[in-house]
mmCIF file of C-alpha atoms and ligand atoms in Angstrom:
data_model
loop_
_atom_site.group_PDB
_atom_site.id
_atom_site.type_symbol
_atom_site.label_atom_id
_atom_site.label_comp_id
_atom_site.label_asym_id
_atom_site.label_seq_id
_atom_site.Cartn_x
_atom_site.Cartn_y
_atom_site.Cartn_z
ATOM 1 C CA MET A 1 0.000 0.000 0.000
ATOM 2 C CA ALA A 2 1.249 3.529 -0.825
ATOM 3 C CA ALA A 3 2.032 5.722 2.191
ATOM 4 C CA PRO A 4 -1.270 7.125 3.540
ATOM 5 C CA ARG A 5 -1.802 10.845 2.967
ATOM 6 C CA VAL A 6 -3.452 12.623 5.901
ATOM 7 C CA ALA A 7 -4.908 16.156 5.787
ATOM 8 C CA VAL A 8 -5.833 18.023 8.953
ATOM 9 C CA VAL A 9 -8.295 20.886 8.340
ATOM 10 C CA GLY A 10 -7.993 23.788 10.806
ATOM 11 C CA ALA A 11 -5.062 25.604 12.426
ATOM 12 C CA GLY A 12 -6.599 26.622 15.744
ATOM 13 C CA LEU A 13 -5.650 24.910 18.983
ATOM 14 C CA ILE A 14 -7.423 21.673 18.016
ATOM 15 C CA GLY A 15 -6.048 21.319 14.475
ATOM 16 C CA LEU A 16 -2.469 22.087 15.521
ATOM 17 C CA SER A 17 -2.498 19.816 18.573
ATOM 18 C CA THR A 18 -4.144 16.986 16.623
ATOM 19 C CA ALA A 19 -1.654 17.259 13.743
ATOM 20 C CA LEU A 20 1.187 17.263 16.284
ATOM 21 C CA ARG A 21 -0.080 14.131 18.011
ATOM 22 C CA ILE A 22 -0.545 12.373 14.645
ATOM 23 C CA ALA A 23 3.026 13.315 13.676
ATOM 24 C CA GLU A 24 4.279 11.910 17.020
ATOM 25 C CA VAL A 25 2.541 8.526 16.851
ATOM 26 C CA ILE A 26 2.157 7.678 13.191
ATOM 27 C CA PRO A 27 5.110 6.295 11.247
ATOM 28 C CA SER A 28 7.128 8.764 9.212
ATOM 29 C CA CYS A 29 6.109 7.024 5.963
ATOM 30 C CA CYS A 30 2.699 8.717 6.324
ATOM 31 C CA SER A 31 2.503 12.264 4.897
ATOM 32 C CA ILE A 32 0.663 14.914 6.921
ATOM 33 C CA THR A 33 -0.626 18.233 5.569
ATOM 34 C CA LEU A 34 -2.349 20.983 7.546
ATOM 35 C CA LEU A 35 -4.871 23.050 5.575
ATOM 36 C CA SER A 36 -6.522 26.106 7.040
ATOM 37 C CA GLU A 37 -8.330 29.230 6.015
ATOM 38 C CA GLN A 38 -6.917 31.187 8.976
ATOM 39 C CA PHE A 39 -3.845 30.884 11.189
ATOM 40 C CA SER A 40 -2.764 32.548 14.424
ATOM 41 C CA PRO A 41 -3.466 35.345 15.374
ATOM 42 C CA ASN A 42 -6.801 35.130 13.515
ATOM 43 C CA THR A 43 -8.452 32.110 15.157
ATOM 44 C CA THR A 44 -10.879 31.731 18.070
ATOM 45 C CA SER A 45 -8.058 30.084 19.977
ATOM 46 C CA ASP A 46 -6.118 33.384 19.868
ATOM 47 C CA VAL A 47 -8.936 35.167 21.716
ATOM 48 C CA ALA A 48 -9.194 32.671 24.585
ATOM 49 C CA ALA A 49 -7.736 33.153 28.033
ATOM 50 C CA GLY A 50 -6.260 29.641 27.750
ATOM 51 C CA MET A 51 -6.898 28.658 31.386
ATOM 52 C CA LEU A 52 -7.015 24.994 32.337
ATOM 53 C CA ILE A 53 -10.315 24.994 34.213
ATOM 54 C CA PRO A 54 -12.668 22.469 32.625
ATOM 55 C CA HIS A 55 -16.031 23.322 31.209
ATOM 56 C CA THR A 56 -18.490 20.407 31.507
ATOM 57 C CA TYR A 57 -19.822 18.744 28.324
ATOM 58 C CA PRO A 58 -23.273 17.377 29.240
ATOM 59 C CA GLY A 59 -23.151 14.711 26.499
ATOM 60 C CA THR A 60 -19.780 13.194 27.497
ATOM 61 C CA PRO A 61 -19.284 10.866 30.498
ATOM 62 C CA ILE A 62 -17.434 12.622 33.321
ATOM 63 C CA HIS A 63 -14.711 9.943 33.500
ATOM 64 C CA VAL A 64 -13.874 10.643 29.822
ATOM 65 C CA GLN A 65 -13.747 14.413 30.410
ATOM 66 C CA LYS A 66 -11.543 13.845 33.425
ATOM 67 C CA GLN A 67 -9.196 11.648 31.395
ATOM 68 C CA TRP A 68 -8.906 14.346 28.668
ATOM 69 C CA PHE A 69 -8.233 17.008 31.286
ATOM 70 C CA LYS A 70 -5.679 14.896 33.119
ATOM 71 C CA GLU A 71 -3.770 14.095 29.922
ATOM 72 C CA THR A 72 -3.768 17.780 28.955
ATOM 73 C CA PHE A 73 -2.683 18.932 32.411
ATOM 74 C CA THR A 74 0.113 16.352 32.639
ATOM 75 C CA TYR A 75 1.404 17.226 29.157
ATOM 76 C CA LEU A 76 1.404 20.991 29.758
ATOM 77 C CA PHE A 77 2.768 20.676 33.290
ATOM 78 C CA ALA A 78 5.831 18.922 31.848
ATOM 79 C CA ILE A 79 6.264 21.741 29.299
ATOM 80 C CA SER A 80 5.876 24.379 32.039
ATOM 81 C CA ASN A 81 8.680 22.631 33.881
ATOM 82 C CA SER A 82 11.074 22.585 30.911
ATOM 83 C CA ALA A 83 13.320 25.029 29.067
ATOM 84 C CA GLU A 84 10.548 25.315 26.433
ATOM 85 C CA ALA A 85 8.092 26.937 28.879
ATOM 86 C CA SER A 86 8.518 30.588 27.896
ATOM 87 C CA GLU A 87 8.579 29.964 24.135
ATOM 88 C CA ALA A 88 5.562 27.654 24.366
ATOM 89 C CA GLY A 89 3.782 30.183 26.597
ATOM 90 C CA ILE A 90 2.828 27.690 29.306
ATOM 91 C CA HIS A 91 2.925 28.674 32.974
ATOM 92 C CA LEU A 92 1.416 27.861 36.339
ATOM 93 C CA VAL A 93 -0.995 30.324 37.895
ATOM 94 C CA SER A 94 -2.589 30.298 41.344
ATOM 95 C CA GLY A 95 -5.816 31.932 42.391
ATOM 96 C CA TRP A 96 -9.352 31.705 43.615
ATOM 97 C CA GLN A 97 -12.845 30.801 42.501
ATOM 98 C CA VAL A 98 -15.223 32.735 44.741
ATOM 99 C CA PHE A 99 -18.930 32.262 45.470
ATOM 100 C CA LYS A 100 -21.640 34.362 47.113
ATOM 101 C CA ASN A 101 -23.634 31.299 48.250
ATOM 102 C CA PRO A 102 -22.430 28.167 50.048
ATOM 103 C CA LEU A 103 -21.084 25.493 47.706
ATOM 104 C CA GLU A 104 -23.850 22.963 47.114
ATOM 105 C CA ALA A 105 -22.159 20.492 44.820
ATOM 106 C CA GLU A 106 -19.453 18.035 45.757
ATOM 107 C CA VAL A 107 -15.928 19.041 44.843
ATOM 108 C CA PRO A 108 -15.513 19.397 41.050
ATOM 109 C CA PHE A 109 -14.356 16.312 39.117
ATOM 110 C CA TRP A 110 -11.052 18.000 38.285
ATOM 111 C CA SER A 111 -10.137 18.892 41.881
ATOM 112 C CA ASP A 112 -7.472 16.178 42.183
ATOM 113 C CA VAL A 113 -5.865 17.045 38.833
ATOM 114 C CA VAL A 114 -5.078 20.725 39.520
ATOM 115 C CA LEU A 115 -2.534 21.435 42.254
ATOM 116 C CA GLY A 116 -3.240 22.267 45.888
ATOM 117 C CA PHE A 117 -7.031 22.314 45.614
ATOM 118 C CA ARG A 118 -8.619 23.445 48.917
ATOM 119 C CA LEU A 119 -11.301 25.634 50.467
ATOM 120 C CA MET A 120 -10.268 29.266 50.925
ATOM 121 C CA SER A 121 -9.409 30.357 54.426
ATOM 122 C CA ALA A 122 -11.363 33.066 56.240
ATOM 123 C CA ALA A 123 -8.303 35.330 55.929
ATOM 124 C CA GLU A 124 -8.191 34.885 52.132
ATOM 125 C CA LEU A 125 -11.914 35.561 51.872
ATOM 126 C CA GLN A 126 -11.374 39.015 53.397
ATOM 127 C CA LYS A 127 -10.105 40.048 49.969
ATOM 128 C CA PHE A 128 -13.622 39.431 48.592
ATOM 129 C CA PRO A 129 -16.114 41.266 50.848
ATOM 130 C CA GLN A 130 -19.076 40.367 48.592
ATOM 131 C CA HIS A 131 -18.268 36.627 48.631
ATOM 132 C CA GLY A 132 -18.446 34.299 51.606
ATOM 133 C CA HIS A 133 -17.056 31.095 50.088
ATOM 134 C CA GLY A 134 -14.323 30.032 47.744
ATOM 135 C CA LEU A 135 -11.873 27.516 46.364
ATOM 136 C CA ALA A 136 -8.120 28.013 45.984
ATOM 137 C CA PHE A 137 -5.943 26.090 43.548
ATOM 138 C CA THR A 138 -3.044 26.285 41.109
ATOM 139 C CA THR A 139 -3.571 25.466 37.454
ATOM 140 C CA LEU A 140 -1.912 26.085 34.080
ATOM 141 C CA LYS A 141 -2.411 28.825 31.526
ATOM 142 C CA CYS A 142 -1.557 28.751 27.826
ATOM 143 C CA GLU A 143 -0.568 32.029 26.212
ATOM 144 C CA CYS A 144 -1.917 32.504 22.737
ATOM 145 C CA PRO A 145 -0.550 33.185 20.112
ATOM 146 C CA PRO A 146 2.797 31.808 21.537
ATOM 147 C CA TYR A 147 1.412 28.313 22.170
ATOM 148 C CA LEU A 148 -0.078 28.064 18.666
ATOM 149 C CA LEU A 149 3.151 29.327 17.065
ATOM 150 C CA TRP A 150 5.205 26.874 19.129
ATOM 151 C CA MET A 151 3.059 23.979 17.855
ATOM 152 C CA GLU A 152 3.319 25.254 14.262
ATOM 153 C CA LYS A 153 7.115 25.295 14.591
ATOM 154 C CA ARG A 154 7.137 21.727 15.902
ATOM 155 C CA LEU A 155 4.900 20.581 13.068
ATOM 156 C CA LYS A 156 7.307 22.051 10.487
ATOM 157 C CA ALA A 157 10.226 20.373 12.283
ATOM 158 C CA ASN A 158 8.317 17.057 11.954
ATOM 159 C CA GLY A 159 7.950 17.527 8.190
ATOM 160 C CA VAL A 160 4.259 18.479 8.207
ATOM 161 C CA GLN A 161 3.279 20.595 5.175
ATOM 162 C CA ILE A 162 1.229 23.694 6.007
ATOM 163 C CA HIS A 163 -0.984 25.441 3.421
ATOM 164 C CA THR A 164 -3.544 28.238 3.494
ATOM 165 C CA ARG A 165 -6.743 26.883 1.960
ATOM 166 C CA LYS A 166 -10.448 27.183 2.605
ATOM 167 C CA VAL A 167 -12.111 23.797 2.201
ATOM 168 C CA ALA A 168 -15.688 24.159 0.931
ATOM 169 C CA ASP A 169 -16.545 20.446 1.145
ATOM 170 C CA LEU A 170 -14.462 17.605 2.647
ATOM 171 C CA TRP A 171 -15.105 15.559 -0.498
ATOM 172 C CA GLU A 172 -13.012 18.017 -2.555
ATOM 173 C CA LEU A 173 -9.954 16.515 -0.780
ATOM 174 C CA HIS A 174 -10.618 12.903 -1.787
ATOM 175 C CA SER A 175 -8.291 12.758 -4.782
ATOM 176 C CA GLU A 176 -5.374 14.280 -2.842
ATOM 177 C CA TYR A 177 -5.715 12.613 0.578
ATOM 178 C CA ASP A 178 -6.728 9.221 2.020
ATOM 179 C CA ILE A 179 -7.730 10.472 5.477
ATOM 180 C CA VAL A 180 -9.089 13.899 6.447
ATOM 181 C CA VAL A 181 -9.189 15.106 10.054
ATOM 182 C CA ASN A 182 -11.823 17.779 10.564
ATOM 183 C CA CYS A 183 -10.727 20.309 13.220
ATOM 184 C CA ALA A 184 -12.580 23.295 11.761
ATOM 185 C CA GLY A 185 -14.067 24.567 15.049
ATOM 186 C CA ILE A 186 -17.199 26.639 14.433
ATOM 187 C CA GLY A 187 -16.384 26.361 10.685
ATOM 188 C CA ALA A 188 -17.585 22.728 10.877
ATOM 189 C CA ARG A 189 -21.160 23.987 10.998
ATOM 190 C CA GLN A 190 -20.864 24.973 7.329
ATOM 191 C CA LEU A 191 -18.200 22.467 6.308
ATOM 192 C CA VAL A 192 -20.139 19.356 7.352
ATOM 193 C CA GLY A 193 -23.592 20.899 7.986
ATOM 194 C CA ASP A 194 -23.624 20.054 11.705
ATOM 195 C CA GLN A 195 -26.775 21.717 13.081
ATOM 196 C CA GLN A 196 -25.882 20.591 16.632
ATOM 197 C CA LEU A 197 -22.906 22.963 16.563
ATOM 198 C CA PHE A 198 -23.611 26.567 17.523
ATOM 199 C CA PRO A 199 -21.578 29.637 18.536
ATOM 200 C CA ILE A 200 -21.397 31.007 22.042
ATOM 201 C CA ARG A 201 -19.974 34.474 21.575
ATOM 202 C CA GLY A 202 -17.349 35.608 24.051
ATOM 203 C CA GLN A 203 -16.055 39.154 24.430
ATOM 204 C CA VAL A 204 -12.945 39.744 26.539
ATOM 205 C CA LEU A 205 -10.566 42.594 27.347
ATOM 206 C CA LYS A 206 -6.791 42.222 27.353
ATOM 207 C CA VAL A 207 -5.294 44.842 29.657
ATOM 208 C CA HIS A 208 -1.888 45.855 30.963
ATOM 209 C CA ALA A 209 -1.937 45.333 34.756
ATOM 210 C CA PRO A 210 1.307 43.517 35.604
ATOM 211 C CA TRP A 211 0.681 43.763 39.359
ATOM 212 C CA VAL A 212 -2.222 41.286 39.089
ATOM 213 C CA LYS A 213 -0.625 37.885 39.745
ATOM 214 C CA ASN A 214 -3.529 35.646 40.883
ATOM 215 C CA PHE A 215 -6.519 34.514 38.886
ATOM 216 C CA ILE A 216 -10.002 35.343 40.176
ATOM 217 C CA ARG A 217 -13.101 33.580 38.871
ATOM 218 C CA ASP A 218 -16.551 34.547 40.073
ATOM 219 C CA GLY A 219 -18.854 31.570 40.644
ATOM 220 C CA ASP A 220 -19.703 29.839 37.376
ATOM 221 C CA GLY A 221 -17.080 31.877 35.535
ATOM 222 C CA LEU A 222 -19.032 34.611 33.752
ATOM 223 C CA THR A 223 -16.734 37.207 35.333
ATOM 224 C CA TYR A 224 -13.025 36.415 35.491
ATOM 225 C CA ILE A 225 -9.559 37.898 35.744
ATOM 226 C CA TYR A 226 -6.814 35.693 34.291
ATOM 227 C CA PRO A 227 -3.269 37.094 34.446
ATOM 228 C CA GLY A 228 -0.896 36.083 31.648
ATOM 229 C CA THR A 229 2.706 36.852 30.759
ATOM 230 C CA HIS A 230 2.074 40.127 28.908
ATOM 231 C CA SER A 231 -1.547 40.989 29.659
ATOM 232 C CA VAL A 232 -4.455 40.164 31.930
ATOM 233 C CA THR A 233 -7.614 38.774 30.325
ATOM 234 C CA LEU A 234 -10.850 40.187 31.731
ATOM 235 C CA GLY A 235 -14.091 38.449 30.933
ATOM 236 C CA GLY A 236 -16.574 37.883 29.861
ATOM 237 C CA THR A 237 -19.785 37.061 28.061
ATOM 238 C CA ARG A 238 -21.618 33.927 26.882
ATOM 239 C CA GLU A 239 -24.038 34.814 24.080
ATOM 240 C CA LYS A 240 -25.620 31.718 22.618
ATOM 241 C CA GLU A 241 -26.195 31.688 18.826
ATOM 242 C CA SER A 242 -24.619 35.138 18.314
ATOM 243 C CA TRP A 243 -22.326 35.231 15.255
ATOM 244 C CA CYS A 244 -21.295 38.864 15.789
ATOM 245 C CA LEU A 245 -17.525 39.360 15.813
ATOM 246 C CA SER A 246 -17.623 43.124 16.432
ATOM 247 C CA PRO A 247 -16.867 44.318 19.965
ATOM 248 C CA ASP A 248 -19.777 45.941 21.771
ATOM 249 C CA PRO A 249 -18.751 49.102 23.710
ATOM 250 C CA GLY A 250 -21.526 48.662 26.316
ATOM 251 C CA THR A 251 -20.317 45.111 26.995
ATOM 252 C CA THR A 252 -16.717 46.351 27.299
ATOM 253 C CA LYS A 253 -17.748 48.767 30.043
ATOM 254 C CA ASP A 254 -19.834 46.101 31.785
ATOM 255 C CA ILE A 255 -16.933 43.581 31.797
ATOM 256 C CA PHE A 256 -14.522 46.227 33.062
ATOM 257 C CA ASP A 257 -16.884 47.289 35.884
ATOM 258 C CA ARG A 258 -17.561 43.680 36.942
ATOM 259 C CA CYS A 259 -13.829 42.914 37.064
ATOM 260 C CA CYS A 260 -13.028 46.126 38.965
ATOM 261 C CA SER A 261 -15.592 45.201 41.562
ATOM 262 C CA LEU A 262 -13.693 41.904 42.119
ATOM 263 C CA GLU A 263 -10.210 43.470 41.884
ATOM 264 C CA PRO A 264 -10.405 47.270 42.434
ATOM 265 C CA SER A 265 -6.754 47.814 41.427
ATOM 266 C CA LEU A 266 -7.794 47.146 37.817
ATOM 267 C CA GLN A 267 -9.171 50.691 37.690
ATOM 268 C CA ARG A 268 -5.560 51.693 36.915
ATOM 269 C CA ALA A 269 -5.196 49.120 34.107
ATOM 270 C CA GLN A 270 -3.891 50.496 30.817
ATOM 271 C CA ASP A 271 -3.825 49.634 27.134
ATOM 272 C CA ILE A 272 -7.296 48.041 27.001
ATOM 273 C CA ARG A 273 -7.815 45.901 23.882
ATOM 274 C CA VAL A 274 -11.123 44.189 23.113
ATOM 275 C CA LYS A 275 -11.400 40.749 21.465
ATOM 276 C CA VAL A 276 -14.344 38.623 20.399
ATOM 277 C CA GLY A 277 -14.439 34.885 19.662
ATOM 278 C CA LEU A 278 -17.099 32.296 18.856
ATOM 279 C CA ARG A 279 -16.859 29.190 21.049
ATOM 280 C CA PRO A 280 -17.625 26.132 18.878
ATOM 281 C CA SER A 281 -20.285 24.623 21.132
ATOM 282 C CA ARG A 282 -22.066 21.275 21.187
ATOM 283 C CA SER A 283 -23.406 19.035 23.942
ATOM 284 C CA CYS A 284 -20.273 16.924 23.398
ATOM 285 C CA VAL A 285 -17.064 17.142 21.386
ATOM 286 C CA ARG A 286 -17.523 15.312 18.065
ATOM 287 C CA LEU A 287 -14.716 12.743 18.117
ATOM 288 C CA GLN A 288 -15.722 10.184 15.569
ATOM 289 C CA ARG A 289 -14.745 8.265 12.437
ATOM 290 C CA GLU A 290 -16.865 8.528 9.305
ATOM 291 C CA VAL A 291 -16.531 7.066 5.809
ATOM 292 C CA LEU A 292 -17.663 9.298 2.931
ATOM 293 C CA SER A 293 -18.264 7.561 -0.390
ATOM 294 C CA GLN A 294 -19.328 8.619 -3.866
ATOM 295 C CA GLY A 295 -19.419 6.482 -7.012
ATOM 296 C CA GLY A 296 -17.185 3.738 -5.575
ATOM 297 C CA ALA A 297 -14.553 6.171 -4.243
ATOM 298 C CA ARG A 298 -14.177 6.627 -0.501
ATOM 299 C CA LEU A 299 -12.650 9.120 1.931
ATOM 300 C CA LEU A 300 -11.974 8.301 5.566
ATOM 301 C CA VAL A 301 -12.755 11.163 7.934
ATOM 302 C CA VAL A 302 -11.995 11.736 11.613
ATOM 303 C CA HIS A 303 -13.935 14.565 13.277
ATOM 304 C CA ASN A 304 -12.485 16.465 16.234
ATOM 305 C CA TYR A 305 -14.442 19.663 16.846
ATOM 306 C CA GLY A 306 -17.026 21.234 19.165
ATOM 307 C CA HIS A 307 -14.819 21.985 22.191
ATOM 308 C CA GLY A 308 -16.962 24.965 23.241
ATOM 309 C CA ALA A 309 -15.719 26.883 26.251
ATOM 310 C CA GLY A 310 -13.128 24.296 27.269
ATOM 311 C CA GLY A 311 -10.808 23.545 24.354
ATOM 312 C CA PHE A 312 -7.605 24.488 26.165
ATOM 313 C CA SER A 313 -8.515 22.325 29.131
ATOM 314 C CA VAL A 314 -8.914 19.101 27.128
ATOM 315 C CA HIS A 315 -7.104 19.588 23.794
ATOM 316 C CA ARG A 316 -4.243 17.133 24.356
ATOM 317 C CA GLY A 317 -6.656 14.398 25.485
ATOM 318 C CA THR A 318 -8.898 14.836 22.449
ATOM 319 C CA ALA A 319 -5.861 15.064 20.138
ATOM 320 C CA LYS A 320 -4.665 11.703 21.470
ATOM 321 C CA GLU A 321 -8.061 10.146 20.833
ATOM 322 C CA ALA A 322 -8.279 11.632 17.326
ATOM 323 C CA ALA A 323 -4.769 10.349 16.476
ATOM 324 C CA HIS A 324 -5.872 6.908 17.644
ATOM 325 C CA LEU A 325 -8.864 7.101 15.262
ATOM 326 C CA VAL A 326 -6.441 8.032 12.448
ATOM 327 C CA GLU A 327 -4.405 4.904 13.294
ATOM 328 C CA GLU A 328 -7.615 2.874 12.971
ATOM 329 C CA CYS A 329 -8.261 4.479 9.561
ATOM 330 C CA ILE A 330 -4.738 3.537 8.409
ATOM 331 C CA ALA A 331 -5.378 -0.061 9.514
ATOM 332 C CA ALA A 332 -8.682 -0.011 7.578
ATOM 333 C CA LEU A 333 -6.901 1.290 4.449
ATOM 334 C CA GLU A 334 -4.365 -1.538 4.742
ATOM 335 C CA GLY A 335 -7.344 -3.929 4.988
ATOM 336 C CA PHE A 336 -8.950 -2.485 1.809
ATOM 337 C CA SER A 337 -5.674 -2.677 -0.109
ATOM 338 C CA SER A 338 -4.962 -6.316 0.811
ATOM 339 C CA LYS A 339 -8.545 -7.307 -0.149
ATOM 340 C CA ALA A 340 -8.092 -5.507 -3.483
ATOM 341 C CA LYS A 341 -4.978 -7.637 -4.216
ATOM 342 C CA LEU A 342 -6.842 -10.947 -3.662
HETATM 343 P P1 FAD B 401 -10.534 27.661 16.174
HETATM 344 O O1 FAD B 401 -9.483 28.269 17.009
HETATM 345 O O2 FAD B 401 -11.669 28.536 15.745
HETATM 346 O O3 FAD B 401 -9.845 27.039 14.885
HETATM 347 C C1 FAD B 401 -10.596 26.570 13.784
HETATM 348 C C2 FAD B 401 -9.678 26.560 12.588
HETATM 349 O O4 FAD B 401 -10.361 25.966 11.477
HETATM 350 C C3 FAD B 401 -9.255 27.952 12.124
HETATM 351 O O5 FAD B 401 -7.903 27.929 11.758
HETATM 352 C C4 FAD B 401 -10.140 28.187 10.895
HETATM 353 O O6 FAD B 401 -9.583 29.085 9.935
HETATM 354 C C5 FAD B 401 -10.198 26.773 10.337
HETATM 355 N N1 FAD B 401 -11.326 26.530 9.453
HETATM 356 C C6 FAD B 401 -12.647 26.641 9.732
HETATM 357 N N2 FAD B 401 -13.395 26.306 8.665
HETATM 358 C C7 FAD B 401 -12.513 25.987 7.677
HETATM 359 C C8 FAD B 401 -12.670 25.570 6.324
HETATM 360 N N3 FAD B 401 -13.884 25.414 5.777
HETATM 361 N N4 FAD B 401 -11.543 25.330 5.579
HETATM 362 C C9 FAD B 401 -10.324 25.485 6.133
HETATM 363 N N5 FAD B 401 -10.127 25.894 7.397
HETATM 364 C C10 FAD B 401 -11.212 26.131 8.177
HETATM 365 N N6 FAD B 401 -11.050 27.334 26.665
HETATM 366 C C11 FAD B 401 -10.382 26.942 27.776
HETATM 367 O O7 FAD B 401 -10.150 25.738 27.958
HETATM 368 N N7 FAD B 401 -9.943 27.856 28.697
HETATM 369 C C12 FAD B 401 -10.209 29.183 28.559
HETATM 370 O O8 FAD B 401 -9.775 29.992 29.398
HETATM 371 C C13 FAD B 401 -10.962 29.607 27.425
HETATM 372 N N8 FAD B 401 -11.299 30.918 27.296
HETATM 373 C C14 FAD B 401 -12.039 31.310 26.217
HETATM 374 C C15 FAD B 401 -12.416 32.656 26.115
HETATM 375 C C16 FAD B 401 -13.137 33.085 25.009
HETATM 376 C C17 FAD B 401 -13.564 34.530 24.938
HETATM 377 C C18 FAD B 401 -13.457 32.179 23.974
HETATM 378 C C19 FAD B 401 -14.169 32.657 22.734
HETATM 379 C C20 FAD B 401 -13.099 30.840 24.079
HETATM 380 C C21 FAD B 401 -12.412 30.379 25.212
HETATM 381 N N9 FAD B 401 -12.070 29.044 25.382
HETATM 382 C C22 FAD B 401 -11.361 28.633 26.480
HETATM 383 C C23 FAD B 401 -12.494 28.026 24.392
HETATM 384 C C24 FAD B 401 -11.418 27.754 23.365
HETATM 385 O O9 FAD B 401 -10.938 28.979 22.864
HETATM 386 C C25 FAD B 401 -11.983 26.895 22.223
HETATM 387 O O10 FAD B 401 -12.537 25.708 22.754
HETATM 388 C C26 FAD B 401 -10.872 26.521 21.233
HETATM 389 O O11 FAD B 401 -10.130 27.665 20.874
HETATM 390 C C27 FAD B 401 -11.452 25.874 19.982
HETATM 391 O O12 FAD B 401 -10.372 25.633 19.115
HETATM 392 P P2 FAD B 401 -10.585 25.149 17.619
HETATM 393 O O13 FAD B 401 -9.239 24.841 17.092
HETATM 394 O O14 FAD B 401 -11.646 24.103 17.590
HETATM 395 O O15 FAD B 401 -11.222 26.411 16.886
#
C-alpha cells in the first residue's frame, strides 16, 4: 500500500495539537498536511484566556472528560517545567474561585488534577467582601498566540506541510488525501452541515496590569480575571447563537466594571484591547470516524471539533483520541488494499 496521505483541516488549537499528536505517533512514511483558512493570530483560539479549568460537556461521560483534562494537564505541566516553557507560553498560575452562596455540589471532578485544591481560608476571603465562600488552587495557563506558534514550529520540524486553503466540502480533498481530520471549530457547521454545533460568543478585554498575579473567577465563571505573561484577560460574556464578531462598547464597560468590583486595582489598568471569539459549542465534542463515499470512491474522515468553552482544558486528550482514530483508519486502508490484491 502507498504511504497514507493525511490532511488536517484547521489551524486553531485543536487542528495544531491533533496534527502534532498524529506526527508523534504515526510512522514517518505517512505524509501529513495541515490546511486552514486562517492561522494565528486570527483564530478563536487566539482570543481565549487559555486557562485549564474544565467546562463540563453534558453529552460526554465525566470519567472521559476527566481523562482528557488529566492528559492535557500532565502534558502541559511537563512543558511548564522545561526550558521550552517561555517559548511555548505555558505557565502555572494560582488563584481563587469565589462564590456568594455556600457550595452545594461536591468538589468538582477536576479537583485532584489541579494542584493544591482546597477551600479558601477566612483570611483569604477578606479580599472578597461580597463573597463568603471560595476555592483556591493552582492550574496552568496557555498564552496565545505563543502556544499556537510553538506547535506550528514543531509541526514544520516534523515535516508536516502547512498550506492556506479554505475547504468548501471535505469531499473536494478525496483525490489528494486518504484520510481527512476535521478540526474546523465553528467552521464545521458549514463544512459538514452540523446543526448541533452553535456559537457562544465571548467578548474579553486584554489589559496591561502587571501587578495582578492571581486569577479570580466569580462563581460559574461569567466574570473572570486571568493574568498572563504580557496581559491580563478580563471576561466575559456567553451569548448563545450570536455570530457577531464586532466588539460591543456597552459590553466592554460592563466587563470592566464587573472585574473592577472583584479586583479594584484594575481601575488603573492600561492599554485596554477588546477581542471577540465564537466558542464552537455542542453538547459533546464530536470525536468520531466517518466514511464518505461517492461512485465507488471513498474518503476516511476523523472529526475532532465542538470543544466549546473548554478547548484548552482538554485539547491534548482529544488530540490523542483523534490520532488513535487516524491509526484505525490507516489499519482499515491496509485492509482495503490487501482485499483488493486478492
Ligand atoms: P478555532 O481556534 O476557531 O480554529 C478553527 C480553525 O479551522 C481555524 O484555523 C479556521 O480558519 C479553520 N477553518 C474553519 N473552517 C474551515 C474551512 N472550511 N476550511 C479550512 N479551514 C477552516 N477554553 C479553555 O479551555 N480555557 C479558557 O480559558 C478559554 N477561554 C475562552 C475565552 C473566550 C472569549 C473564547 C471565545 C473561548 C475560550 N475558550 C477557552 C475556548 C477555546 O478557545 C476553544 O474551545 C478553542 O479555541 C477551539 O479551538 P478550535 O481549534 O476548535 O477552533
